[in-house]
PDB file of C-alpha atoms in Angstrom:
ATOM      1  CA  UNK G   1     -16.471  25.581  16.042  1.00 36.00           C
ATOM      2  CA  UNK G   2     -13.555  26.834  18.097  1.00 45.00           C
ATOM      3  CA  UNK G   3     -11.843  25.017  20.924  1.00 41.00           C
ATOM      4  CA  UNK G   4     -13.750  25.202  24.163  1.00 43.00           C
ATOM      5  CA  UNK G   5     -12.019  27.317  26.766  1.00 51.00           C
ATOM      6  CA  UNK G   6     -13.189  26.480  30.268  1.00 57.00           C
ATOM      7  CA  UNK G   7     -11.713  28.548  33.132  1.00 64.00           C
ATOM      8  CA  UNK G   8     -12.090  25.493  35.358  1.00 59.00           C
ATOM      9  CA  UNK G   9      -9.497  23.761  33.191  1.00 62.00           C
ATOM     10  CA  UNK G  10      -6.857  26.469  33.585  1.00 71.00           C
ATOM     11  CA  UNK G  11      -4.959  24.543  36.237  1.00 84.00           C
ATOM     12  CA  UNK G  12      -4.935  21.458  34.036  1.00 87.00           C
ATOM     13  CA  UNK G  13      -3.498  23.438  31.119  1.00 88.00           C
ATOM     14  CA  UNK G  14      -0.766  24.942  33.272  1.00 88.00           C
ATOM     15  CA  UNK G  15      -0.095  21.540  34.822  1.00 89.00           C
ATOM     16  CA  UNK G  16       0.360  20.048  31.348  1.00 92.00           C
ATOM     17  CA  UNK G  17       2.710  22.895  30.410  1.00 91.00           C
ATOM     18  CA  UNK G  18       4.865  22.399  33.498  1.00 91.00           C
ATOM     19  CA  UNK G  19       5.092  18.649  32.930  1.00 94.00           C
ATOM     20  CA  UNK G  20       6.277  19.235  29.369  1.00 95.00           C
ATOM     21  CA  UNK G  21       8.882  21.714  30.558  1.00 94.00           C
ATOM     22  CA  UNK G  22      10.110  19.255  33.195  1.00 95.00           C
ATOM     23  CA  UNK G  23      10.574  16.596  30.492  1.00 95.00           C
ATOM     24  CA  UNK G  24      12.488  19.089  28.351  1.00 94.00           C
ATOM     25  CA  UNK G  25      14.646  20.476  31.161  1.00 92.00           C
ATOM     26  CA  UNK G  26      15.689  17.031  32.422  1.00 92.00           C
ATOM     27  CA  UNK G  27      17.146  16.237  29.014  1.00 87.00           C
ATOM     28  CA  UNK G  28      19.419  19.272  29.262  1.00 86.00           C
ATOM     29  CA  UNK G  29      21.013  17.849  32.405  1.00 84.00           C
ATOM     30  CA  UNK G  30      24.165  15.803  32.006  1.00 76.00           C
ATOM     31  CA  UNK G  31      23.470  12.549  33.789  1.00 73.00           C
ATOM     32  CA  UNK G  32      26.432  10.307  34.674  1.00 76.00           C
ATOM     33  CA  UNK G  33      27.010   7.384  32.331  1.00 69.00           C
ATOM     34  CA  UNK G  34      24.389   4.705  32.905  1.00 72.00           C
ATOM     35  CA  UNK G  35      22.189   7.021  34.998  1.00 80.00           C
ATOM     36  CA  UNK G  36      20.004   8.677  32.374  1.00 81.00           C
ATOM     37  CA  UNK G  37      16.450   8.198  33.653  1.00 89.00           C
ATOM     38  CA  UNK G  38      14.737  10.455  31.103  1.00 91.00           C
ATOM     39  CA  UNK G  39      12.564   7.699  29.619  1.00 92.00           C
ATOM     40  CA  UNK G  40      11.306   6.715  33.094  1.00 93.00           C
ATOM     41  CA  UNK G  41      10.437  10.362  33.706  1.00 95.00           C
ATOM     42  CA  UNK G  42       8.625  10.497  30.351  1.00 96.00           C
ATOM     43  CA  UNK G  43       6.579   7.409  31.291  1.00 96.00           C
ATOM     44  CA  UNK G  44       5.576   9.061  34.588  1.00 96.00           C
ATOM     45  CA  UNK G  45       4.676  12.314  32.826  1.00 96.00           C
ATOM     46  CA  UNK G  46       2.662  10.526  30.145  1.00 97.00           C
ATOM     47  CA  UNK G  47       0.612   8.701  32.755  1.00 96.00           C
ATOM     48  CA  UNK G  48       0.055  11.928  34.675  1.00 95.00           C
ATOM     49  CA  UNK G  49      -1.083  13.770  31.527  1.00 94.00           C
ATOM     50  CA  UNK G  50      -3.458  10.965  30.563  1.00 94.00           C
ATOM     51  CA  UNK G  51      -5.051  10.758  34.021  1.00 92.00           C
ATOM     52  CA  UNK G  52      -5.014  14.302  35.424  1.00 87.00           C
ATOM     53  CA  UNK G  53      -5.847  16.145  32.196  1.00 86.00           C
ATOM     54  CA  UNK G  54      -8.627  13.930  30.823  1.00 83.00           C
ATOM     55  CA  UNK G  55     -11.392  16.519  31.294  1.00 82.00           C
ATOM     56  CA  UNK G  56      -9.316  19.115  29.470  1.00 84.00           C
ATOM     57  CA  UNK G  57      -8.580  16.607  26.705  1.00 82.00           C
ATOM     58  CA  UNK G  58     -12.302  15.785  26.325  1.00 82.00           C
ATOM     59  CA  UNK G  59     -13.212  19.479  26.161  1.00 81.00           C
ATOM     60  CA  UNK G  60     -10.625  20.173  23.469  1.00 80.00           C
ATOM     61  CA  UNK G  61     -11.644  17.118  21.460  1.00 79.00           C
ATOM     62  CA  UNK G  62     -15.324  18.047  21.568  1.00 77.00           C
ATOM     63  CA  UNK G  63     -14.703  21.514  20.172  1.00 70.00           C
ATOM     64  CA  UNK G  64     -11.640  21.126  17.945  1.00 71.00           C
ATOM     65  CA  UNK G  65     -11.799  22.646  14.490  1.00 67.00           C
ATOM     66  CA  UNK G  66      -8.768  20.809  13.097  1.00 68.00           C
ATOM     67  CA  UNK G  67      -8.821  17.138  13.997  1.00 72.00           C
ATOM     68  CA  UNK G  68      -6.181  16.023  16.456  1.00 78.00           C
ATOM     69  CA  UNK G  69      -7.827  13.715  18.957  1.00 82.00           C
ATOM     70  CA  UNK G  70     -10.437  12.523  16.442  1.00 82.00           C
ATOM     71  CA  UNK G  71      -7.914  11.938  13.643  1.00 82.00           C
ATOM     72  CA  UNK G  72      -7.009   8.419  12.582  1.00 85.00           C
ATOM     73  CA  UNK G  73      -3.640   7.376  13.948  1.00 85.00           C
ATOM     74  CA  UNK G  74      -2.432   6.959  10.367  1.00 74.00           C
ATOM     75  CA  UNK G  75      -3.044  10.628   9.523  1.00 71.00           C
ATOM     76  CA  UNK G  76       0.407  11.720  10.694  1.00 66.00           C
ATOM     77  CA  UNK G  77      -1.137  14.705  12.510  1.00 63.00           C
ATOM     78  CA  UNK G  78      -0.616  13.730  16.100  1.00 76.00           C
ATOM     79  CA  UNK G  79       2.752  13.737  17.881  1.00 88.00           C
ATOM     80  CA  UNK G  80       4.452  10.932  15.996  1.00 88.00           C
ATOM     81  CA  UNK G  81       1.763   8.291  16.515  1.00 91.00           C
ATOM     82  CA  UNK G  82       1.399   5.965  13.516  1.00 90.00           C
ATOM     83  CA  UNK G  83      -0.296   2.708  12.604  1.00 90.00           C
ATOM     84  CA  UNK G  84       2.967   0.767  12.389  1.00 92.00           C
ATOM     85  CA  UNK G  85       3.499   1.122  16.142  1.00 94.00           C
ATOM     86  CA  UNK G  86       0.481  -1.105  16.831  1.00 95.00           C
ATOM     87  CA  UNK G  87       1.508  -4.761  17.034  1.00 95.00           C
ATOM     88  CA  UNK G  88      -1.869  -6.289  17.933  1.00 96.00           C
ATOM     89  CA  UNK G  89      -5.388  -4.837  17.887  1.00 96.00           C
ATOM     90  CA  UNK G  90      -8.379  -7.169  18.185  1.00 96.00           C
ATOM     91  CA  UNK G  91     -10.768  -4.358  19.154  1.00 96.00           C
ATOM     92  CA  UNK G  92     -13.419  -3.964  16.464  1.00 94.00           C
ATOM     93  CA  UNK G  93     -13.509  -0.183  16.082  1.00 85.00           C
ATOM     94  CA  UNK G  94     -11.803   0.457  12.750  1.00 85.00           C
ATOM     95  CA  UNK G  95      -8.579   2.410  12.441  1.00 85.00           C
ATOM     96  CA  UNK G  96      -7.925   3.760  15.956  1.00 90.00           C
ATOM     97  CA  UNK G  97      -8.119   7.513  16.450  1.00 89.00           C
ATOM     98  CA  UNK G  98      -5.529   9.377  18.467  1.00 89.00           C
ATOM     99  CA  UNK G  99      -8.019   9.617  21.331  1.00 88.00           C
ATOM    100  CA  UNK G 100      -8.521   5.841  21.321  1.00 92.00           C
ATOM    101  CA  UNK G 101      -4.761   5.192  21.386  1.00 94.00           C
ATOM    102  CA  UNK G 102      -4.288   7.666  24.242  1.00 93.00           C
ATOM    103  CA  UNK G 103      -7.107   6.025  26.226  1.00 93.00           C
ATOM    104  CA  UNK G 104      -5.559   2.597  25.751  1.00 95.00           C
ATOM    105  CA  UNK G 105      -2.151   3.874  26.755  1.00 96.00           C
ATOM    106  CA  UNK G 106      -3.767   5.352  29.876  1.00 95.00           C
ATOM    107  CA  UNK G 107      -5.338   1.988  30.717  1.00 95.00           C
ATOM    108  CA  UNK G 108      -2.022   0.192  30.237  1.00 96.00           C
ATOM    109  CA  UNK G 109      -0.194   2.704  32.437  1.00 95.00           C
ATOM    110  CA  UNK G 110      -2.863   3.013  35.129  1.00 91.00           C
ATOM    111  CA  UNK G 111      -3.887  -0.648  35.538  1.00 86.00           C
ATOM    112  CA  UNK G 112      -0.652  -2.652  35.223  1.00 86.00           C
ATOM    113  CA  UNK G 113      -0.698  -6.335  36.090  1.00 87.00           C
ATOM    114  CA  UNK G 114       1.891  -9.110  36.204  1.00 85.00           C
ATOM    115  CA  UNK G 115       2.135  -9.564  32.446  1.00 87.00           C
ATOM    116  CA  UNK G 116       3.833 -11.922  30.028  1.00 90.00           C
ATOM    117  CA  UNK G 117       4.354 -10.454  26.570  1.00 90.00           C
ATOM    118  CA  UNK G 118       5.177 -13.839  25.037  1.00 90.00           C
ATOM    119  CA  UNK G 119       1.729 -15.406  25.500  1.00 94.00           C
ATOM    120  CA  UNK G 120      -1.272 -15.166  23.174  1.00 93.00           C
ATOM    121  CA  UNK G 121      -3.393 -13.510  25.881  1.00 95.00           C
ATOM    122  CA  UNK G 122      -1.219 -10.928  27.695  1.00 95.00           C
ATOM    123  CA  UNK G 123      -2.822  -8.981  30.554  1.00 94.00           C
ATOM    124  CA  UNK G 124      -2.830  -5.182  30.770  1.00 95.00           C
ATOM    125  CA  UNK G 125       0.325  -3.302  31.659  1.00 95.00           C
ATOM    126  CA  UNK G 126       3.655  -2.279  30.203  1.00 95.00           C
ATOM    127  CA  UNK G 127       7.212  -3.540  30.047  1.00 94.00           C
ATOM    128  CA  UNK G 128      10.452  -3.062  28.146  1.00 92.00           C
ATOM    129  CA  UNK G 129      11.517  -5.083  25.124  1.00 90.00           C
ATOM    130  CA  UNK G 130      15.061  -6.358  25.581  1.00 83.00           C
ATOM    131  CA  UNK G 131      17.547  -6.071  22.723  1.00 80.00           C
ATOM    132  CA  UNK G 132      20.632  -7.441  24.452  1.00 75.00           C
ATOM    133  CA  UNK G 133      22.051  -4.061  25.449  1.00 80.00           C
ATOM    134  CA  UNK G 134      22.010  -2.231  28.777  1.00 77.00           C
ATOM    135  CA  UNK G 135      19.853   0.566  27.338  1.00 81.00           C
ATOM    136  CA  UNK G 136      16.071   0.664  27.120  1.00 86.00           C
ATOM    137  CA  UNK G 137      15.340  -0.196  23.493  1.00 88.00           C
ATOM    138  CA  UNK G 138      11.544  -0.151  23.418  1.00 94.00           C
ATOM    139  CA  UNK G 139       8.454  -0.221  25.615  1.00 95.00           C
ATOM    140  CA  UNK G 140       5.406  -2.378  24.982  1.00 96.00           C
ATOM    141  CA  UNK G 141       2.011  -1.241  26.306  1.00 97.00           C
ATOM    142  CA  UNK G 142      -0.955  -3.621  26.517  1.00 97.00           C
ATOM    143  CA  UNK G 143      -4.625  -2.874  27.153  1.00 96.00           C
ATOM    144  CA  UNK G 144      -6.635  -6.102  27.455  1.00 96.00           C
ATOM    145  CA  UNK G 145      -9.839  -5.667  29.491  1.00 95.00           C
ATOM    146  CA  UNK G 146     -11.030  -9.253  28.887  1.00 96.00           C
ATOM    147  CA  UNK G 147      -7.946 -10.873  30.445  1.00 94.00           C
ATOM    148  CA  UNK G 148      -7.534 -11.287  34.182  1.00 86.00           C
ATOM    149  CA  UNK G 149      -4.176 -13.083  34.230  1.00 83.00           C
ATOM    150  CA  UNK G 150      -1.631 -13.426  31.430  1.00 81.00           C
ATOM    151  CA  UNK G 151      -2.088 -16.501  29.268  1.00 87.00           C
ATOM    152  CA  UNK G 152      -5.833 -16.975  29.708  1.00 90.00           C
ATOM    153  CA  UNK G 153      -9.005 -15.088  28.767  1.00 93.00           C
ATOM    154  CA  UNK G 154     -11.293 -14.060  31.610  1.00 94.00           C
ATOM    155  CA  UNK G 155     -13.257 -17.124  32.764  1.00 95.00           C
ATOM    156  CA  UNK G 156     -16.702 -17.374  34.343  1.00 96.00           C
ATOM    157  CA  UNK G 157     -18.090 -20.280  36.412  1.00 96.00           C
ATOM    158  CA  UNK G 158     -21.596 -20.050  34.866  1.00 96.00           C
ATOM    159  CA  UNK G 159     -22.727 -19.301  31.294  1.00 97.00           C
ATOM    160  CA  UNK G 160     -25.152 -16.654  32.565  1.00 97.00           C
ATOM    161  CA  UNK G 161     -22.306 -14.755  34.239  1.00 97.00           C
ATOM    162  CA  UNK G 162     -20.273 -14.929  31.021  1.00 97.00           C
ATOM    163  CA  UNK G 163     -23.220 -13.619  28.995  1.00 97.00           C
ATOM    164  CA  UNK G 164     -23.644 -10.691  31.407  1.00 97.00           C
ATOM    165  CA  UNK G 165     -19.923 -10.008  31.121  1.00 97.00           C
ATOM    166  CA  UNK G 166     -20.210 -10.019  27.338  1.00 97.00           C
ATOM    167  CA  UNK G 167     -23.048  -7.505  27.454  1.00 97.00           C
ATOM    168  CA  UNK G 168     -20.943  -5.203  29.629  1.00 96.00           C
ATOM    169  CA  UNK G 169     -18.024  -5.605  27.237  1.00 96.00           C
ATOM    170  CA  UNK G 170     -20.248  -4.704  24.280  1.00 95.00           C
ATOM    171  CA  UNK G 171     -21.258  -1.563  26.146  1.00 94.00           C
ATOM    172  CA  UNK G 172     -17.610  -0.643  26.665  1.00 92.00           C
ATOM    173  CA  UNK G 173     -17.037  -0.839  22.908  1.00 91.00           C
ATOM    174  CA  UNK G 174     -14.782  -2.592  20.466  1.00 94.00           C
ATOM    175  CA  UNK G 175     -16.267  -6.075  20.918  1.00 96.00           C
ATOM    176  CA  UNK G 176     -16.908  -7.820  17.559  1.00 95.00           C
ATOM    177  CA  UNK G 177     -20.561  -8.657  17.021  1.00 94.00           C
ATOM    178  CA  UNK G 178     -19.667 -12.273  16.184  1.00 96.00           C
ATOM    179  CA  UNK G 179     -18.234 -12.943  19.648  1.00 97.00           C
ATOM    180  CA  UNK G 180     -20.317 -15.231  21.861  1.00 97.00           C
ATOM    181  CA  UNK G 181     -19.840 -17.429  24.933  1.00 97.00           C
ATOM    182  CA  UNK G 182     -18.058 -20.790  24.684  1.00 97.00           C
ATOM    183  CA  UNK G 183     -16.890 -23.429  27.155  1.00 96.00           C
ATOM    184  CA  UNK G 184     -13.234 -23.204  28.127  1.00 91.00           C
ATOM    185  CA  UNK G 185     -11.243 -25.316  30.569  1.00 87.00           C
ATOM    186  CA  UNK G 186     -14.409 -26.460  32.363  1.00 92.00           C
ATOM    187  CA  UNK G 187     -15.753 -22.894  32.590  1.00 95.00           C
ATOM    188  CA  UNK G 188     -16.995 -20.234  30.168  1.00 97.00           C
ATOM    189  CA  UNK G 189     -15.323 -17.366  28.294  1.00 97.00           C
ATOM    190  CA  UNK G 190     -15.816 -15.135  25.263  1.00 98.00           C
ATOM    191  CA  UNK G 191     -15.275 -16.923  21.975  1.00 97.00           C
ATOM    192  CA  UNK G 192     -15.038 -16.216  18.264  1.00 96.00           C
ATOM    193  CA  UNK G 193     -16.203 -19.382  16.559  1.00 93.00           C
ATOM    194  CA  UNK G 194     -14.854 -22.170  18.763  1.00 93.00           C
ATOM    195  CA  UNK G 195     -11.714 -20.251  19.819  1.00 95.00           C
ATOM    196  CA  UNK G 196     -11.344 -18.142  22.997  1.00 96.00           C
ATOM    197  CA  UNK G 197     -11.350 -14.425  22.239  1.00 97.00           C
ATOM    198  CA  UNK G 198     -10.286 -11.277  24.075  1.00 97.00           C
ATOM    199  CA  UNK G 199      -9.905  -7.644  23.064  1.00 97.00           C
ATOM    200  CA  UNK G 200      -6.182  -6.890  23.019  1.00 97.00           C
ATOM    201  CA  UNK G 201      -4.369  -3.709  22.074  1.00 97.00           C
ATOM    202  CA  UNK G 202      -0.575  -3.889  22.022  1.00 97.00           C
ATOM    203  CA  UNK G 203       1.629  -0.993  20.939  1.00 97.00           C
ATOM    204  CA  UNK G 204       5.399  -0.527  20.937  1.00 96.00           C
ATOM    205  CA  UNK G 205       7.161   2.815  21.406  1.00 96.00           C
ATOM    206  CA  UNK G 206      10.846   3.686  21.575  1.00 95.00           C
ATOM    207  CA  UNK G 207      12.107   6.145  24.214  1.00 94.00           C
ATOM    208  CA  UNK G 208      12.300   8.896  21.565  1.00 95.00           C
ATOM    209  CA  UNK G 209       8.762   8.174  20.387  1.00 95.00           C
ATOM    210  CA  UNK G 210       7.506   8.362  23.972  1.00 97.00           C
ATOM    211  CA  UNK G 211       9.313  11.683  24.457  1.00 96.00           C
ATOM    212  CA  UNK G 212       7.831  13.078  21.230  1.00 95.00           C
ATOM    213  CA  UNK G 213       4.362  12.064  22.413  1.00 95.00           C
ATOM    214  CA  UNK G 214       4.908  13.621  25.860  1.00 96.00           C
ATOM    215  CA  UNK G 215       6.089  16.952  24.439  1.00 95.00           C
ATOM    216  CA  UNK G 216       3.398  17.105  21.756  1.00 93.00           C
ATOM    217  CA  UNK G 217       0.555  16.209  24.106  1.00 93.00           C
ATOM    218  CA  UNK G 218       1.697  18.542  26.900  1.00 94.00           C
ATOM    219  CA  UNK G 219       2.140  21.393  24.419  1.00 93.00           C
ATOM    220  CA  UNK G 220      -1.341  20.819  22.970  1.00 89.00           C
ATOM    221  CA  UNK G 221      -3.035  20.653  26.368  1.00 90.00           C
ATOM    222  CA  UNK G 222      -1.168  23.769  27.518  1.00 90.00           C
ATOM    223  CA  UNK G 223      -2.695  26.061  24.874  1.00 87.00           C
ATOM    224  CA  UNK G 224      -5.654  27.258  26.952  1.00 81.00           C
ATOM    225  CA  UNK G 225      -3.388  28.594  29.701  1.00 83.00           C
ATOM    226  CA  UNK G 226      -2.544  31.493  27.376  1.00 82.00           C
ATOM    227  CA  UNK G 227      -4.666  34.524  28.268  1.00 77.00           C
ATOM    228  CA  UNK G 228      -5.263  35.563  24.663  1.00 78.00           C
ATOM    229  CA  UNK G 229      -5.413  32.135  23.082  1.00 78.00           C
ATOM    230  CA  UNK G 230      -7.701  32.226  20.043  1.00 77.00           C
ATOM    231  CA  UNK G 231      -8.919  28.667  20.581  1.00 74.00           C
ATOM    232  CA  UNK G 232      -7.493  27.472  17.271  1.00 77.00           C
ATOM    233  CA  UNK G 233      -3.790  28.241  16.881  1.00 81.00           C
ATOM    234  CA  UNK G 234      -1.397  25.682  18.355  1.00 84.00           C
ATOM    235  CA  UNK G 235       1.647  27.656  19.435  1.00 87.00           C
ATOM    236  CA  UNK G 236       4.965  26.210  20.474  1.00 91.00           C
ATOM    237  CA  UNK G 237       4.820  26.629  24.255  1.00 91.00           C
ATOM    238  CA  UNK G 238       6.894  23.630  25.300  1.00 91.00           C
ATOM    239  CA  UNK G 239      10.316  23.609  23.641  1.00 77.00           C
TER     240      UNK G 239
END
């Protein structure tokens, strides 16, 4: 089945194309020493692609002939994403697909909190990983829907409230079947055995890896803006 081409998504496709071109054009500018903000621009563009183009992404995924969004991250098909980038993944949904990784990146970018990457239960958000230099070495993105504040799993005052929360979490997906409700710090939280549990997805990307993802994703989403696009061929639209 060919890619679905929906005229209502034309503005999204052109929007994705323009964002990719902006990312490319900025890198051709000669920024003064210490004033290269290309990675910050790429972060902004990635968030915009993952929020404003979601309907277009879903349409393309539903009708794709060659797997991109439904491919396992380890397939090597999709814009530089690979399994080794994932530092922590306690979601129980097998090897993440490209779509899953993109959704979790969107959650990290769109719902940032005051996070601490050094704790066992980091809250959702993103931050840089310091390497002792003045340059940005790496970004870390965290999606953790069961954590309200860094360092602690989400707590509930009554067991019934925790059980309702667990049912909602099961509906969202990725919650291991073995997880139940346990007492924690005088309240209640999700637990695996007698240990507190939370779904956590943590991935690290370098500035170049983020740029590769931005260009690849924007180029892919831009395909349907072409008047004679055949719905299958992925042309190089964003340099």
